[in-house]
Amino acid sequence: MQKITLYEATTMLKDHIEMWSDNRFWVTAEIKSLSRNPSGHAYLELIQKAGDSDNTIAEARATIWRNVATGLFSKFLFATDRHLAAGMKVMLAASFSFSQKYGISLNVTDIDPTYTVGDMQQRRQEIIKRLGERGLMDMNKSIPYPIPVKRIAVISSENAAGYSDFLKTLSGNKYGYTYFTKLFPAVMQGDKTEQSILAAFSMISGECFDVIVVIRGGGASTDLLAFDSEAVAMACAQSAIPVITGIGHQRDVSILDMVAYHNAITPTATAEYILAGTTAIANRLSEMTLALAMATEKYMQQNKAKLEQLALQTENVKRLFVGKSRGKLDSQRERLSTVSNHYLELQKRRLEGYSERLELLHPDNILRRGYTITTCEGRTITSPEGIKPGQIIETLTANGTIASTVVPTT
């Protein structure tokens, strides 16, 4: 067995790869990471997972050289309306290359955008199907919309132009409506978009708001991948508060737009939708107030004659009642006078009878009829008992007093 150096060994491998007649192929993989060098070169990490699991069964580095990168990225963007990014499944035209210093890698020379589009559409449709099977597509739409909206939770980037447009439209309305808004900051593009939006939904769930708005400024649909996220769609669908989206792209409708209570397309349109709801209830209240006033006036006019007739009837009834009552009072007064006179006459006769009887019982009249009153030492005598001989008794008659001395009896 011959002895060779590491450089000689790696050179042999490099020669074999370069002499390999089939060293040009289409390879399918998922982009794990992608970075572009200021020089124009692009560097990728490609992986393959086992089925639908997250287990990586193959991994390789890949390079897109500057002379190819510009055309390749433009081709992909034109065909998909999205920038090539991590997480995408791609079909690349490549060949193996080997460097004695950096090892083996794939040299990418072309890309088939239709493969990525097909995969993205397939994944999108699978997410929509799963959401539909769980009853989540219309769950947020079934929540009663609060009227009027007063408290608004905003998921957006603090420095986004769309957020500024939303606030300006909302606060500068010609009706003078006022709203309370609170920003829950989130990254609205890039790898951290999904996690920051989920975190914002989580924070809002603990507070009291009428609606949630998810807004971002205008931009390419390349930045909309996070809004097709199944996790973000579920957070929106399961929110107890109506969600209004204004993601700022009129060409594509994201899955988040589909499950939200309302998709207003742009941040400005989102504010206008909220204002329209407030205006509608204000107009309705004005219409009801006017209708009530008109109905009241109509009712008063319709019942004016009835009220006048009722007033006349009431006056006639009052007069009739007063007349009848006056007649009854006169009759009762006469009866009371007759009864009173009869009663007084009867009582007068009784008093005269009592007077005559009292007159007959007067002591003077009794004495005139021959009766006398006997006293002894000022005490009226009603019995001979206790009278002693020698005592002087006085006998009162009608015409005078007779004094007598008590003598013993034999």
Tab-separated table of C-alpha atoms in Angstrom:
chain	number	residue	atom	x	y	z
A	1	MET	CA	0.000	0.000	0.000
A	2	GLN	CA	1.450	3.322	-1.032
A	3	LYS	CA	1.954	6.220	1.313
A	4	ILE	CA	0.645	9.650	0.241
A	5	THR	CA	0.052	13.004	1.889
A	6	LEU	CA	-3.374	14.394	2.814
A	7	TYR	CA	-3.064	16.926	0.031
A	8	GLU	CA	-2.277	14.143	-2.450
A	9	ALA	CA	-5.283	12.140	-1.187
A	10	THR	CA	-7.685	15.038	-1.469
A	11	THR	CA	-6.294	15.875	-4.892
A	12	MET	CA	-7.061	12.333	-6.026
A	13	LEU	CA	-10.665	12.775	-4.787
A	14	LYS	CA	-10.916	16.133	-6.530
A	15	ASP	CA	-9.696	14.587	-9.802
A	16	HIS	CA	-12.214	11.746	-9.516
A	17	ILE	CA	-15.094	14.196	-8.957
A	18	GLU	CA	-14.043	16.394	-11.866
A	19	MET	CA	-13.708	13.343	-14.134
A	20	TRP	CA	-17.154	11.993	-13.033
A	21	SER	CA	-19.250	12.032	-16.181
A	22	ASP	CA	-22.569	12.223	-14.322
A	23	ASN	CA	-21.453	15.071	-12.069
A	24	ARG	CA	-24.345	17.322	-13.142
A	25	PHE	CA	-27.870	16.705	-11.840
A	26	TRP	CA	-31.065	18.183	-10.438
A	27	VAL	CA	-31.254	17.836	-6.666
A	28	THR	CA	-34.241	18.525	-4.402
A	29	ALA	CA	-33.653	19.767	-0.871
A	30	GLU	CA	-34.772	22.236	1.783
A	31	ILE	CA	-32.807	25.398	2.441
A	32	LYS	CA	-31.689	25.393	6.057
A	33	SER	CA	-29.837	28.697	5.813
A	34	LEU	CA	-28.881	31.194	3.104
A	35	SER	CA	-26.490	34.108	3.201
A	36	ARG	CA	-25.204	36.468	0.515
A	37	ASN	CA	-21.692	37.786	0.591
A	38	PRO	CA	-21.066	41.446	-0.257
A	39	SER	CA	-18.998	40.168	-3.144
A	40	GLY	CA	-22.162	38.692	-4.681
A	41	HIS	CA	-21.636	35.011	-3.879
A	42	ALA	CA	-24.393	33.105	-2.038
A	43	TYR	CA	-23.835	30.298	0.455
A	44	LEU	CA	-26.471	27.751	1.419
A	45	GLU	CA	-26.917	24.861	3.792
A	46	LEU	CA	-29.182	22.219	2.287
A	47	ILE	CA	-30.902	19.456	4.194
A	48	GLN	CA	-33.315	16.594	3.620
A	49	LYS	CA	-35.743	15.419	6.305
A	50	ALA	CA	-37.242	11.984	6.736
A	51	GLY	CA	-40.842	12.152	5.498
A	52	ASP	CA	-42.937	14.643	7.484
A	53	SER	CA	-40.650	14.471	10.506
A	54	ASP	CA	-37.996	16.942	11.573
A	55	ASN	CA	-35.237	14.308	11.468
A	56	THR	CA	-32.446	15.358	9.111
A	57	ILE	CA	-31.117	12.461	7.076
A	58	ALA	CA	-28.789	14.370	4.743
A	59	GLU	CA	-26.988	17.709	4.747
A	60	ALA	CA	-24.647	19.520	2.389
A	61	ARG	CA	-23.149	22.908	1.724
A	62	ALA	CA	-23.840	24.687	-1.565
A	63	THR	CA	-22.489	27.737	-3.336
A	64	ILE	CA	-24.016	30.021	-5.945
A	65	TRP	CA	-21.227	32.008	-7.501
A	66	ARG	CA	-21.615	35.689	-8.269
A	67	ASN	CA	-21.770	35.234	-12.039
A	68	VAL	CA	-24.812	32.958	-11.604
A	69	ALA	CA	-26.414	34.369	-8.413
A	70	THR	CA	-27.895	37.582	-9.831
A	71	GLY	CA	-29.715	35.863	-12.686
A	72	LEU	CA	-30.764	32.900	-10.533
A	73	PHE	CA	-32.285	35.034	-7.748
A	74	SER	CA	-34.035	37.274	-10.277
A	75	LYS	CA	-35.446	34.255	-12.080
A	76	PHE	CA	-36.820	32.841	-8.832
A	77	LEU	CA	-38.306	36.187	-7.733
A	78	PHE	CA	-39.986	36.757	-11.095
A	79	ALA	CA	-41.541	33.286	-11.129
A	80	THR	CA	-42.646	33.103	-7.498
A	81	ASP	CA	-42.883	36.750	-6.398
A	82	ARG	CA	-40.824	35.702	-3.417
A	83	HIS	CA	-37.179	35.938	-2.496
A	84	LEU	CA	-35.310	32.702	-2.125
A	85	ALA	CA	-35.147	32.104	1.624
A	86	ALA	CA	-34.561	29.576	4.362
A	87	GLY	CA	-37.368	27.082	4.864
A	88	MET	CA	-38.149	26.730	1.157
A	89	LYS	CA	-37.940	23.484	-0.716
A	90	VAL	CA	-36.035	23.886	-3.969
A	91	MET	CA	-34.893	21.989	-7.041
A	92	LEU	CA	-31.364	23.031	-8.005
A	93	ALA	CA	-29.157	22.230	-10.954
A	94	ALA	CA	-25.815	21.428	-9.321
A	95	SER	CA	-22.607	19.502	-9.471
A	96	PHE	CA	-20.188	18.373	-6.787
A	97	SER	CA	-17.028	20.358	-6.314
A	98	PHE	CA	-14.192	19.647	-3.969
A	99	SER	CA	-11.642	21.870	-2.309
A	100	GLN	CA	-8.604	20.426	-0.562
A	101	LYS	CA	-9.138	23.093	2.139
A	102	TYR	CA	-12.955	23.382	2.483
A	103	GLY	CA	-14.094	19.913	1.489
A	104	ILE	CA	-16.980	18.812	-0.707
A	105	SER	CA	-19.922	21.080	-1.633
A	106	LEU	CA	-22.523	21.596	-4.316
A	107	ASN	CA	-21.931	24.123	-7.054
A	108	VAL	CA	-25.401	25.489	-7.983
A	109	THR	CA	-25.892	26.717	-11.554
A	110	ASP	CA	-29.702	26.887	-11.989
A	111	ILE	CA	-33.034	26.585	-10.188
A	112	ASP	CA	-36.516	25.347	-11.106
A	113	PRO	CA	-38.957	27.805	-9.472
A	114	THR	CA	-42.002	25.699	-10.407
A	115	TYR	CA	-40.893	23.037	-7.922
A	116	THR	CA	-40.826	25.561	-5.082
A	117	VAL	CA	-44.129	27.088	-6.154
A	118	GLY	CA	-45.711	23.656	-6.235
A	119	ASP	CA	-44.347	22.774	-2.824
A	120	MET	CA	-45.446	26.097	-1.339
A	121	GLN	CA	-48.916	25.724	-2.792
A	122	GLN	CA	-49.134	22.164	-1.591
A	123	ARG	CA	-48.106	23.130	1.934
A	124	ARG	CA	-50.473	26.098	1.834
A	125	GLN	CA	-53.389	23.918	0.752
A	126	GLU	CA	-52.561	21.326	3.396
A	127	ILE	CA	-52.626	24.046	6.083
A	128	ILE	CA	-55.937	25.401	4.789
A	129	LYS	CA	-57.376	21.886	4.733
A	130	ARG	CA	-56.289	21.149	8.290
A	131	LEU	CA	-57.678	24.450	9.524
A	132	GLY	CA	-60.955	23.735	7.755
A	133	GLU	CA	-61.207	20.237	9.215
A	134	ARG	CA	-60.767	21.717	12.702
A	135	GLY	CA	-63.428	24.346	12.064
A	136	LEU	CA	-60.904	27.176	12.378
A	137	MET	CA	-61.357	28.935	9.044
A	138	ASP	CA	-64.546	30.718	10.150
A	139	MET	CA	-64.110	30.615	13.932
A	140	ASN	CA	-62.950	34.232	14.302
A	141	LYS	CA	-65.597	35.412	11.847
A	142	SER	CA	-68.318	34.008	14.113
A	143	ILE	CA	-67.403	36.378	16.975
A	144	PRO	CA	-69.891	39.277	17.340
A	145	TYR	CA	-68.285	42.485	16.115
A	146	PRO	CA	-68.364	45.121	18.884
A	147	ILE	CA	-70.161	48.354	18.008
A	148	PRO	CA	-68.753	50.845	18.445
A	149	VAL	CA	-65.081	49.883	18.576
A	150	LYS	CA	-63.212	51.912	21.199
A	151	ARG	CA	-60.148	49.901	22.318
A	152	ILE	CA	-57.766	48.583	19.643
A	153	ALA	CA	-54.777	46.266	20.044
A	154	VAL	CA	-52.247	46.732	17.226
A	155	ILE	CA	-49.720	44.110	16.138
A	156	SER	CA	-47.124	45.867	13.998
A	157	SER	CA	-43.620	47.209	13.868
A	158	GLU	CA	-43.308	50.485	15.753
A	159	ASN	CA	-41.315	52.083	12.941
A	160	ALA	CA	-43.422	50.732	10.093
A	161	ALA	CA	-44.908	53.289	7.742
A	162	GLY	CA	-48.116	51.269	7.697
A	163	TYR	CA	-48.509	51.675	11.456
A	164	SER	CA	-48.069	55.426	11.088
A	165	ASP	CA	-50.653	55.513	8.265
A	166	PHE	CA	-53.103	53.563	10.403
A	167	LEU	CA	-52.817	55.951	13.364
A	168	LYS	CA	-52.980	59.027	11.142
A	169	THR	CA	-56.141	57.849	9.384
A	170	LEU	CA	-57.784	56.796	12.643
A	171	SER	CA	-57.023	59.948	14.646
A	172	GLY	CA	-57.522	62.413	11.788
A	173	ASN	CA	-61.089	61.379	10.976
A	174	LYS	CA	-63.480	64.226	10.166
A	175	TYR	CA	-66.103	63.017	12.627
A	176	GLY	CA	-63.969	63.563	15.715
A	177	TYR	CA	-64.208	59.946	16.852
A	178	THR	CA	-61.565	58.992	19.414
A	179	TYR	CA	-60.038	55.560	19.966
A	180	PHE	CA	-57.647	53.994	22.438
A	181	THR	CA	-54.819	52.110	20.711
A	182	LYS	CA	-52.007	50.056	22.188
A	183	LEU	CA	-49.093	48.719	20.163
A	184	PHE	CA	-47.810	45.199	20.695
A	185	PRO	CA	-44.531	45.393	18.758
A	186	ALA	CA	-43.664	42.573	16.376
A	187	VAL	CA	-41.142	41.944	13.626
A	188	MET	CA	-43.153	42.007	10.411
A	189	GLN	CA	-40.614	40.494	8.022
A	190	GLY	CA	-37.752	38.062	8.258
A	191	ASP	CA	-37.088	34.859	10.180
A	192	LYS	CA	-38.425	36.202	13.498
A	193	THR	CA	-41.815	37.322	12.155
A	194	GLU	CA	-43.755	34.212	13.113
A	195	GLN	CA	-42.498	34.021	16.707
A	196	SER	CA	-42.954	37.749	17.380
A	197	ILE	CA	-46.532	37.731	16.056
A	198	LEU	CA	-47.370	34.708	18.213
A	199	ALA	CA	-45.873	36.454	21.243
A	200	ALA	CA	-48.006	39.550	20.554
A	201	PHE	CA	-51.207	37.480	20.323
A	202	SER	CA	-50.287	35.841	23.628
A	203	MET	CA	-49.831	39.210	25.373
A	204	ILE	CA	-53.108	40.605	24.028
A	205	SER	CA	-55.111	37.644	25.354
A	206	GLY	CA	-54.605	38.892	28.907
A	207	GLU	CA	-56.042	42.369	28.258
A	208	CYS	CA	-59.416	43.858	27.323
A	209	PHE	CA	-59.758	45.097	23.733
A	210	ASP	CA	-62.582	45.367	21.191
A	211	VAL	CA	-60.523	44.341	18.131
A	212	ILE	CA	-57.015	43.275	17.144
A	213	VAL	CA	-55.433	44.667	13.986
A	214	VAL	CA	-52.397	43.090	12.313
A	215	ILE	CA	-50.784	45.620	9.979
A	216	ARG	CA	-47.591	46.153	8.043
A	217	GLY	CA	-46.586	48.577	5.328
A	218	GLY	CA	-46.434	47.795	1.657
A	219	GLY	CA	-43.808	45.387	0.421
A	220	ALA	CA	-43.140	42.434	-1.773
A	221	SER	CA	-45.058	39.249	-1.226
A	222	THR	CA	-41.669	37.688	-0.557
A	223	ASP	CA	-42.117	38.863	3.025
A	224	LEU	CA	-45.497	37.206	3.477
A	225	LEU	CA	-44.382	33.661	4.259
A	226	ALA	CA	-44.899	34.144	8.000
A	227	PHE	CA	-48.515	35.123	7.357
A	228	ASP	CA	-49.092	31.685	5.802
A	229	SER	CA	-47.862	30.088	9.022
A	230	GLU	CA	-50.225	27.507	10.489
A	231	ALA	CA	-49.352	28.580	14.032
A	232	VAL	CA	-50.111	32.253	13.296
A	233	ALA	CA	-53.388	31.311	11.577
A	234	MET	CA	-54.424	29.223	14.596
A	235	ALA	CA	-53.611	32.049	17.011
A	236	CYS	CA	-55.821	34.360	14.961
A	237	ALA	CA	-58.660	31.857	14.539
A	238	GLN	CA	-58.756	31.013	18.240
A	239	SER	CA	-58.615	34.629	19.393
A	240	ALA	CA	-61.621	35.651	21.505
A	241	ILE	CA	-61.404	39.100	19.885
A	242	PRO	CA	-62.186	39.881	16.206
A	243	VAL	CA	-58.983	40.226	14.148
A	244	ILE	CA	-58.663	42.664	11.227
A	245	THR	CA	-55.686	42.300	8.898
A	246	GLY	CA	-54.078	45.024	6.841
A	247	ILE	CA	-50.877	43.383	5.653
A	248	GLY	CA	-50.415	45.745	2.749
A	249	HIS	CA	-50.361	43.496	-0.292
A	250	GLN	CA	-53.252	43.487	-2.740
A	251	ARG	CA	-52.039	40.672	-4.972
A	252	ASP	CA	-51.836	37.794	-2.522
A	253	VAL	CA	-54.224	36.785	0.247
A	254	SER	CA	-52.405	35.086	3.101
A	255	ILE	CA	-53.866	32.318	5.243
A	256	LEU	CA	-53.943	34.810	8.112
A	257	ASP	CA	-56.179	37.027	5.939
A	258	MET	CA	-58.470	34.053	5.304
A	259	VAL	CA	-59.055	33.171	8.959
A	260	ALA	CA	-59.286	36.762	10.222
A	261	TYR	CA	-62.652	38.388	10.920
A	262	HIS	CA	-61.981	40.869	8.107
A	263	ASN	CA	-59.169	41.440	5.604
A	264	ALA	CA	-58.824	45.166	4.941
A	265	ILE	CA	-55.729	44.698	2.692
A	266	THR	CA	-53.835	47.850	3.790
A	267	PRO	CA	-53.269	49.635	7.124
A	268	THR	CA	-55.164	52.687	5.858
A	269	ALA	CA	-58.091	50.528	4.765
A	270	THR	CA	-58.047	48.885	8.212
A	271	ALA	CA	-58.523	52.258	9.900
A	272	GLU	CA	-61.239	53.173	7.397
A	273	TYR	CA	-63.066	49.902	8.146
A	274	ILE	CA	-63.115	50.692	11.873
A	275	LEU	CA	-64.259	54.264	11.177
A	276	ALA	CA	-66.990	52.975	8.874
A	277	GLY	CA	-68.337	50.777	11.669
A	278	THR	CA	-68.479	53.707	14.075
A	279	THR	CA	-70.059	55.942	11.424
A	280	ALA	CA	-72.678	53.308	10.647
A	281	ILE	CA	-73.815	53.063	14.266
A	282	ALA	CA	-73.742	56.856	14.633
A	283	ASN	CA	-75.897	57.231	11.496
A	284	ARG	CA	-78.209	54.500	12.726
A	285	LEU	CA	-78.650	56.263	16.054
A	286	SER	CA	-79.359	59.540	14.265
A	287	GLU	CA	-81.924	57.826	12.034
A	288	MET	CA	-83.571	56.195	15.028
A	289	THR	CA	-83.682	59.511	16.896
A	290	LEU	CA	-85.278	61.251	13.909
A	291	ALA	CA	-87.704	58.366	13.362
A	292	LEU	CA	-88.705	58.438	17.013
A	293	ALA	CA	-89.312	62.200	16.895
A	294	MET	CA	-91.407	61.868	13.734
A	295	ALA	CA	-93.361	58.932	15.147
A	296	THR	CA	-94.037	60.877	18.332
A	297	GLU	CA	-95.243	63.913	16.399
A	298	LYS	CA	-97.437	61.720	14.191
A	299	TYR	CA	-98.875	59.954	17.194
A	300	MET	CA	-99.626	63.250	18.904
A	301	GLN	CA	-101.358	64.591	15.785
A	302	GLN	CA	-103.369	61.388	15.322
A	303	ASN	CA	-104.489	61.379	18.916
A	304	LYS	CA	-105.040	65.123	19.332
A	305	ALA	CA	-108.722	64.877	18.293
A	306	LYS	CA	-109.161	61.827	20.494
A	307	LEU	CA	-107.644	63.686	23.405
A	308	GLU	CA	-109.945	66.675	22.807
A	309	GLN	CA	-113.006	64.393	22.571
A	310	LEU	CA	-111.899	62.578	25.682
A	311	ALA	CA	-111.473	65.915	27.470
A	312	LEU	CA	-115.018	66.946	26.438
A	313	GLN	CA	-116.444	63.617	27.563
A	314	THR	CA	-114.594	63.965	30.817
A	315	GLU	CA	-116.071	67.446	31.357
A	316	ASN	CA	-119.608	66.184	30.604
A	317	VAL	CA	-119.169	63.240	32.919
A	318	LYS	CA	-117.838	65.568	35.592
A	319	ARG	CA	-120.841	67.862	35.245
A	320	LEU	CA	-123.284	64.946	35.305
A	321	PHE	CA	-121.555	63.451	38.305
A	322	VAL	CA	-121.492	66.784	40.130
A	323	GLY	CA	-125.197	67.329	39.349
A	324	LYS	CA	-126.187	63.903	40.584
A	325	SER	CA	-123.993	64.261	43.615
A	326	ARG	CA	-125.466	67.663	44.423
A	327	GLY	CA	-129.021	66.199	44.234
A	328	LYS	CA	-128.013	63.342	46.503
A	329	LEU	CA	-126.411	65.761	48.923
A	330	ASP	CA	-129.566	67.943	49.022
A	331	SER	CA	-131.744	64.883	49.586
A	332	GLN	CA	-129.448	63.591	52.279
A	333	ARG	CA	-129.320	67.087	53.860
A	334	GLU	CA	-133.173	67.169	54.019
A	335	ARG	CA	-133.303	63.671	55.457
A	336	LEU	CA	-130.624	64.564	57.956
A	337	SER	CA	-132.539	67.711	58.934
A	338	THR	CA	-135.794	65.754	59.404
A	339	VAL	CA	-134.083	63.026	61.372
A	340	SER	CA	-132.241	65.596	63.462
A	341	ASN	CA	-135.413	67.527	64.275
A	342	HIS	CA	-137.256	64.336	65.159
A	343	TYR	CA	-134.399	63.203	67.327
A	344	LEU	CA	-134.159	66.567	69.070
A	345	GLU	CA	-137.929	66.622	69.695
A	346	LEU	CA	-137.774	63.143	71.150
A	347	GLN	CA	-134.895	64.041	73.400
A	348	LYS	CA	-136.709	67.228	74.455
A	349	ARG	CA	-139.753	65.227	75.509
A	350	ARG	CA	-137.551	62.827	77.420
A	351	LEU	CA	-135.878	65.711	79.209
A	352	GLU	CA	-139.270	67.227	80.080
A	353	GLY	CA	-140.353	63.854	81.503
A	354	TYR	CA	-137.166	63.641	83.519
A	355	SER	CA	-137.706	67.208	84.718
A	356	GLU	CA	-141.266	66.480	85.883
A	357	ARG	CA	-140.111	63.366	87.703
A	358	LEU	CA	-137.299	65.288	89.355
A	359	GLU	CA	-139.755	67.980	90.366
A	360	LEU	CA	-142.023	65.407	91.999
A	361	LEU	CA	-139.071	63.953	93.868
A	362	HIS	CA	-137.939	67.318	95.201
A	363	PRO	CA	-137.965	67.220	99.086
A	364	ASP	CA	-140.258	70.278	99.297
A	365	ASN	CA	-142.914	68.570	97.193
A	366	ILE	CA	-142.562	65.373	99.213
A	367	LEU	CA	-143.090	67.345	102.456
A	368	ARG	CA	-146.186	69.039	100.979
A	369	ARG	CA	-147.697	65.649	100.452
A	370	GLY	CA	-147.558	65.056	104.235
A	371	TYR	CA	-144.217	63.387	104.570
A	372	THR	CA	-141.786	64.530	107.294
A	373	ILE	CA	-138.099	64.246	108.044
A	374	THR	CA	-136.939	63.558	111.633
A	375	THR	CA	-133.450	64.395	112.823
A	376	CYS	CA	-131.601	64.036	116.086
A	377	GLU	CA	-128.549	66.072	116.743
A	378	GLY	CA	-128.317	66.796	113.015
A	379	ARG	CA	-128.579	63.085	112.053
A	380	THR	CA	-131.543	61.868	109.994
A	381	ILE	CA	-133.477	59.195	111.902
A	382	THR	CA	-134.658	56.257	109.861
A	383	SER	CA	-135.165	53.836	112.805
A	384	PRO	CA	-136.079	54.184	116.510
A	385	GLU	CA	-133.063	52.239	117.456
A	386	GLY	CA	-130.417	54.255	119.157
A	387	ILE	CA	-132.849	56.972	120.367
A	388	LYS	CA	-132.650	57.523	124.113
A	389	PRO	CA	-135.220	59.049	126.381
A	390	GLY	CA	-134.708	62.688	127.104
A	391	GLN	CA	-133.133	63.395	123.672
A	392	ILE	CA	-134.708	66.121	121.629
A	393	ILE	CA	-135.701	65.262	118.103
A	394	GLU	CA	-136.821	67.640	115.342
A	395	THR	CA	-139.524	66.907	112.843
A	396	LEU	CA	-139.395	68.823	109.551
A	397	THR	CA	-142.784	69.494	107.883
A	398	ALA	CA	-143.839	71.487	104.840
A	399	ASN	CA	-144.750	74.462	106.981
A	400	GLY	CA	-142.170	74.307	109.769
A	401	THR	CA	-140.214	72.313	112.334
A	402	ILE	CA	-141.570	70.588	115.426
A	403	ALA	CA	-139.246	69.859	118.395
A	404	SER	CA	-140.104	66.881	120.676
A	405	THR	CA	-138.574	65.263	123.771
A	406	VAL	CA	-138.253	61.498	123.765
A	407	VAL	CA	-140.012	59.880	126.757
A	408	PRO	CA	-139.582	56.304	127.873
A	409	THR	CA	-142.177	53.808	126.828
A	410	THR	CA	-143.990	51.620	129.359
